[in-house]
Amino acid sequence: MILKKIYAWSIHLFTALGAVLGVLAIIYSIQAAQANILDNSINYSYYLKLSLYCVIIAIIIDAVDGTLARTVDIKKLAPFDGALLDNIIDFTTYSIVPCIWIYVSGIVSENWLIPSIILITISSAYQFCQPNAKTDDNFFVGFPSYWNIIVMLMLCFQTNQVINQAIILILSIFSFIPIKYIYLSRLDNISKSKVVKFITLTYSIIASSITVIAVYLFPEKTPDEFLFIIITFIIFYIIFSFKLNIKPIK
């Protein structure tokens, strides 16, 4: 029993590492901004890349900590609000840090800088406080605040400011529209077919791997071939999610 309690509390500690990584991501972003002011492009890219890496590791922790928690009766063994901790960390790493990246990097125009930050923070605050943000059958309701991934891709693929601004506006609006989106780490209810689940999982792993490679290559622009794969995955994700809204699995 003691070992089980230690294991349960270690899972909460593992989750809490995401908070440390979130703070480090903010610190490195500030250092990148300072380097940018001094017109030191090498240090700017170095510190911004460190910030991106911190968030990638935080995403990995977020993807696996829930699975670890479900291996034991964690609420009984470690009476601690892990869900609240998870939400606090996610709001930081999925929404606040990307806003800082936008402010530091110039991926939107100066006129759109503050409006973009307002759109992301307000829409994310709404999403994170929705009681039905995640359904019982493991779907997100409304755009699921993947702002860290979105902004990361904007940085790595060096997309046009106008395109970036349009994406931020559209996704912010869709945060308030109650459409179900696939929860990529919980694919049980997307299809009865194991093949469909396998393809979806494989496609998401490929897209995730390309995102990591894109960060590794930063500040060099990611090859267009990788951009094509990411775009097709996003299209697949949106179409499949919308299809499940129209014709859910019974």
CSV table of C-alpha atoms in Angstrom, one decimal:
chain,number,residue,atom,x,y,z
A,1,MET,CA,0.0,0.0,0.0
A,2,ILE,CA,2.8,2.4,0.9
A,3,LEU,CA,4.5,1.8,-2.5
A,4,LYS,CA,1.2,2.4,-4.2
A,5,LYS,CA,0.8,5.7,-2.4
A,6,ILE,CA,4.3,6.7,-3.3
A,7,TYR,CA,3.6,5.9,-7.0
A,8,ALA,CA,0.3,7.9,-6.9
A,9,TRP,CA,2.0,11.0,-5.4
A,10,SER,CA,4.8,10.6,-7.9
A,11,ILE,CA,2.3,10.9,-10.7
A,12,HIS,CA,1.1,14.2,-9.3
A,13,LEU,CA,4.7,15.3,-9.0
A,14,PHE,CA,5.3,14.3,-12.7
A,15,THR,CA,2.3,16.4,-13.7
A,16,ALA,CA,3.7,19.3,-11.7
A,17,LEU,CA,6.8,19.3,-13.7
A,18,GLY,CA,4.7,20.8,-16.5
A,19,ALA,CA,4.4,23.9,-14.3
A,20,VAL,CA,8.2,24.1,-14.0
A,21,LEU,CA,8.5,23.8,-17.8
A,22,GLY,CA,5.8,26.5,-18.3
A,23,VAL,CA,7.8,28.9,-16.1
A,24,LEU,CA,11.0,28.1,-17.9
A,25,ALA,CA,9.3,28.6,-21.2
A,26,ILE,CA,8.3,32.1,-20.1
A,27,ILE,CA,11.8,32.9,-18.8
A,28,TYR,CA,13.4,31.8,-22.0
A,29,SER,CA,10.9,33.8,-24.0
A,30,ILE,CA,11.9,36.9,-22.0
A,31,GLN,CA,15.5,36.2,-22.7
A,32,ALA,CA,14.7,35.9,-26.4
A,33,ALA,CA,12.9,39.2,-26.3
A,34,GLN,CA,15.9,40.9,-24.6
A,35,ALA,CA,18.2,39.4,-27.3
A,36,ASN,CA,15.9,40.7,-30.0
A,37,ILE,CA,16.1,44.2,-28.5
A,38,LEU,CA,19.9,44.0,-28.7
A,39,ASP,CA,19.6,42.8,-32.3
A,40,ASN,CA,21.3,39.5,-31.3
A,41,SER,CA,19.6,37.0,-33.7
A,42,ILE,CA,21.7,34.1,-32.5
A,43,ASN,CA,20.7,34.4,-28.9
A,44,TYR,CA,17.1,35.3,-29.9
A,45,SER,CA,16.7,32.0,-31.8
A,46,TYR,CA,18.6,30.0,-29.1
A,47,TYR,CA,16.3,31.1,-26.3
A,48,LEU,CA,13.1,31.0,-28.3
A,49,LYS,CA,14.0,27.4,-29.3
A,50,LEU,CA,14.6,26.5,-25.6
A,51,SER,CA,11.2,27.9,-24.8
A,52,LEU,CA,9.6,25.8,-27.6
A,53,TYR,CA,11.4,22.6,-26.3
A,54,CYS,CA,10.1,23.3,-22.8
A,55,VAL,CA,6.5,23.3,-24.1
A,56,ILE,CA,7.0,20.2,-26.2
A,57,ILE,CA,8.2,18.3,-23.1
A,58,ALA,CA,5.2,19.7,-21.2
A,59,ILE,CA,2.9,18.5,-23.9
A,60,ILE,CA,4.4,15.0,-23.7
A,61,ILE,CA,3.9,15.0,-19.9
A,62,ASP,CA,0.3,16.1,-20.4
A,63,ALA,CA,-0.3,13.3,-22.9
A,64,VAL,CA,0.8,10.5,-20.6
A,65,ASP,CA,0.1,11.6,-17.0
A,66,GLY,CA,-3.6,10.8,-17.3
A,67,THR,CA,-2.8,7.3,-18.5
A,68,LEU,CA,-0.5,6.8,-15.6
A,69,ALA,CA,-3.1,8.1,-13.1
A,70,ARG,CA,-5.7,5.6,-14.4
A,71,THR,CA,-3.4,2.7,-13.6
A,72,VAL,CA,-4.2,3.2,-9.9
A,73,ASP,CA,-7.1,4.5,-7.7
A,74,ILE,CA,-5.2,7.8,-7.5
A,75,LYS,CA,-8.0,9.8,-5.8
A,76,LYS,CA,-8.0,7.3,-2.9
A,77,LEU,CA,-4.2,6.9,-2.7
A,78,ALA,CA,-3.3,10.5,-3.2
A,79,PRO,CA,-6.2,12.8,-2.3
A,80,PHE,CA,-5.2,15.8,-4.4
A,81,ASP,CA,-7.0,17.7,-7.1
A,82,GLY,CA,-4.9,16.5,-10.0
A,83,ALA,CA,-7.4,17.7,-12.6
A,84,LEU,CA,-7.2,21.2,-11.3
A,85,LEU,CA,-3.4,21.1,-11.3
A,86,ASP,CA,-3.5,19.8,-14.9
A,87,ASN,CA,-5.8,22.6,-16.0
A,88,ILE,CA,-3.7,25.3,-14.4
A,89,ILE,CA,-0.6,23.9,-16.1
A,90,ASP,CA,-2.4,23.5,-19.5
A,91,PHE,CA,-3.7,27.0,-19.4
A,92,THR,CA,-0.1,28.3,-18.9
A,93,THR,CA,1.5,26.1,-21.5
A,94,TYR,CA,-1.3,25.9,-24.1
A,95,SER,CA,-2.4,29.5,-24.0
A,96,ILE,CA,-0.3,32.0,-22.0
A,97,VAL,CA,3.1,30.9,-23.3
A,98,PRO,CA,2.0,31.1,-27.0
A,99,CYS,CA,0.7,34.6,-26.4
A,100,ILE,CA,4.3,35.5,-25.2
A,101,TRP,CA,5.7,33.9,-28.3
A,102,ILE,CA,3.4,36.0,-30.4
A,103,TYR,CA,4.5,39.1,-28.6
A,104,VAL,CA,8.2,38.3,-28.9
A,105,SER,CA,8.3,37.0,-32.5
A,106,GLY,CA,6.4,39.3,-34.7
A,107,ILE,CA,4.4,36.6,-36.4
A,108,VAL,CA,1.4,39.0,-36.5
A,109,SER,CA,1.4,42.7,-37.4
A,110,GLU,CA,1.8,45.3,-34.7
A,111,ASN,CA,-1.8,46.3,-35.1
A,112,TRP,CA,-2.9,42.7,-34.5
A,113,LEU,CA,-0.5,42.0,-31.6
A,114,ILE,CA,-2.8,43.0,-28.6
A,115,PRO,CA,-6.0,41.8,-30.4
A,116,SER,CA,-4.4,38.4,-31.0
A,117,ILE,CA,-3.4,38.0,-27.4
A,118,ILE,CA,-6.9,39.1,-26.2
A,119,LEU,CA,-8.6,36.6,-28.5
A,120,ILE,CA,-6.4,33.7,-27.4
A,121,THR,CA,-6.7,34.5,-23.6
A,122,ILE,CA,-10.4,35.1,-23.6
A,123,SER,CA,-11.3,32.1,-25.8
A,124,SER,CA,-9.0,29.9,-23.8
A,125,ALA,CA,-10.4,31.1,-20.5
A,126,TYR,CA,-13.9,30.2,-21.8
A,127,GLN,CA,-12.7,26.8,-22.9
A,128,PHE,CA,-10.9,25.9,-19.7
A,129,CYS,CA,-13.9,26.9,-17.5
A,130,GLN,CA,-16.5,25.1,-19.6
A,131,PRO,CA,-18.1,22.2,-17.5
A,132,ASN,CA,-18.6,20.2,-20.7
A,133,ALA,CA,-15.2,21.1,-22.4
A,134,LYS,CA,-14.5,17.4,-22.4
A,135,THR,CA,-17.4,15.0,-23.0
A,136,ASP,CA,-17.9,11.7,-21.3
A,137,ASP,CA,-17.1,9.9,-24.5
A,138,ASN,CA,-13.7,11.7,-24.7
A,139,PHE,CA,-14.2,14.5,-27.2
A,140,PHE,CA,-13.4,18.2,-26.9
A,141,VAL,CA,-16.3,20.7,-27.3
A,142,GLY,CA,-15.2,23.8,-29.1
A,143,PHE,CA,-11.7,24.4,-30.5
A,144,PRO,CA,-9.5,22.8,-27.8
A,145,SER,CA,-7.0,25.6,-27.2
A,146,TYR,CA,-4.1,24.0,-29.1
A,147,TRP,CA,-2.5,27.4,-29.3
A,148,ASN,CA,1.0,26.2,-28.4
A,149,ILE,CA,1.0,23.9,-31.4
A,150,ILE,CA,-0.6,26.5,-33.7
A,151,VAL,CA,1.9,29.2,-32.8
A,152,MET,CA,4.8,26.8,-32.9
A,153,LEU,CA,4.0,25.9,-36.4
A,154,MET,CA,3.6,29.5,-37.4
A,155,LEU,CA,7.1,30.2,-36.1
A,156,CYS,CA,8.7,27.1,-37.7
A,157,PHE,CA,6.9,27.4,-41.1
A,158,GLN,CA,7.3,31.2,-41.2
A,159,THR,CA,3.7,31.7,-42.4
A,160,ASN,CA,2.5,35.1,-43.6
A,161,GLN,CA,1.2,37.5,-40.9
A,162,VAL,CA,-2.1,37.9,-42.6
A,163,ILE,CA,-2.6,34.1,-42.6
A,164,ASN,CA,-1.6,33.9,-39.0
A,165,GLN,CA,-4.0,36.6,-38.0
A,166,ALA,CA,-6.9,34.9,-39.9
A,167,ILE,CA,-6.1,31.6,-38.2
A,168,ILE,CA,-6.1,33.1,-34.7
A,169,LEU,CA,-9.4,34.9,-35.4
A,170,ILE,CA,-11.2,31.9,-36.9
A,171,LEU,CA,-10.0,29.4,-34.2
A,172,SER,CA,-10.9,31.9,-31.4
A,173,ILE,CA,-14.5,32.1,-32.8
A,174,PHE,CA,-14.6,28.3,-33.0
A,175,SER,CA,-13.7,28.0,-29.3
A,176,PHE,CA,-17.3,29.3,-28.6
A,177,ILE,CA,-19.1,27.0,-31.1
A,178,PRO,CA,-20.1,23.7,-29.5
A,179,ILE,CA,-18.6,21.4,-32.1
A,180,LYS,CA,-17.0,18.2,-31.0
A,181,TYR,CA,-13.3,17.6,-31.8
A,182,ILE,CA,-11.3,14.4,-31.5
A,183,TYR,CA,-9.2,14.0,-28.4
A,184,LEU,CA,-6.1,12.6,-30.0
A,185,SER,CA,-4.8,10.8,-26.9
A,186,ARG,CA,-8.3,9.2,-26.3
A,187,LEU,CA,-9.4,7.5,-29.5
A,188,ASP,CA,-11.7,4.8,-28.2
A,189,ASN,CA,-15.0,6.4,-29.5
A,190,ILE,CA,-13.9,7.8,-32.9
A,191,SER,CA,-14.8,4.6,-34.7
A,192,LYS,CA,-15.6,0.9,-34.3
A,193,SER,CA,-12.9,0.1,-36.7
A,194,LYS,CA,-9.4,-0.7,-35.3
A,195,VAL,CA,-7.9,0.2,-38.7
A,196,VAL,CA,-9.4,3.7,-38.5
A,197,LYS,CA,-8.1,4.2,-34.9
A,198,PHE,CA,-4.7,2.9,-36.0
A,199,ILE,CA,-4.5,5.2,-39.0
A,200,THR,CA,-5.6,8.2,-36.8
A,201,LEU,CA,-3.0,7.4,-34.1
A,202,THR,CA,-0.3,6.8,-36.7
A,203,TYR,CA,-1.1,10.1,-38.5
A,204,SER,CA,-1.0,12.0,-35.3
A,205,ILE,CA,2.3,10.5,-34.3
A,206,ILE,CA,3.8,11.4,-37.7
A,207,ALA,CA,2.4,15.0,-37.4
A,208,SER,CA,3.8,15.3,-33.9
A,209,SER,CA,7.2,14.0,-35.0
A,210,ILE,CA,7.3,16.6,-37.8
A,211,THR,CA,6.5,19.3,-35.3
A,212,VAL,CA,9.4,18.3,-33.1
A,213,ILE,CA,11.7,18.2,-36.2
A,214,ALA,CA,10.4,21.6,-37.2
A,215,VAL,CA,11.4,23.0,-33.8
A,216,TYR,CA,14.8,21.3,-34.1
A,217,LEU,CA,15.4,23.0,-37.4
A,218,PHE,CA,14.2,26.4,-36.1
A,219,PRO,CA,15.1,29.2,-37.0
A,220,GLU,CA,15.6,27.6,-40.4
A,221,LYS,CA,12.3,27.4,-42.3
A,222,THR,CA,10.8,23.9,-42.2
A,223,PRO,CA,10.7,22.2,-45.7
A,224,ASP,CA,7.5,22.6,-47.6
A,225,GLU,CA,7.1,18.8,-47.8
A,226,PHE,CA,6.7,18.8,-44.0
A,227,LEU,CA,4.2,21.7,-44.2
A,228,PHE,CA,2.2,19.6,-46.7
A,229,ILE,CA,1.9,16.7,-44.2
A,230,ILE,CA,0.9,19.0,-41.4
A,231,ILE,CA,-1.7,20.7,-43.5
A,232,THR,CA,-3.2,17.4,-44.7
A,233,PHE,CA,-3.3,16.2,-41.1
A,234,ILE,CA,-5.1,19.3,-39.9
A,235,ILE,CA,-7.6,18.9,-42.8
A,236,PHE,CA,-8.0,15.2,-41.8
A,237,TYR,CA,-8.5,16.1,-38.1
A,238,ILE,CA,-11.1,18.8,-38.9
A,239,ILE,CA,-13.1,16.7,-41.5
A,240,PHE,CA,-13.1,13.6,-39.3
A,241,SER,CA,-14.2,15.7,-36.3
A,242,PHE,CA,-17.0,17.3,-38.2
A,243,LYS,CA,-18.1,14.0,-39.6
A,244,LEU,CA,-18.4,12.6,-36.1
A,245,ASN,CA,-20.7,15.6,-35.2
A,246,ILE,CA,-22.9,14.8,-38.2
A,247,LYS,CA,-22.9,11.0,-37.8
A,248,PRO,CA,-21.6,10.0,-34.3
A,249,ILE,CA,-20.5,6.4,-33.5
A,250,LYS,CA,-23.3,4.5,-31.8
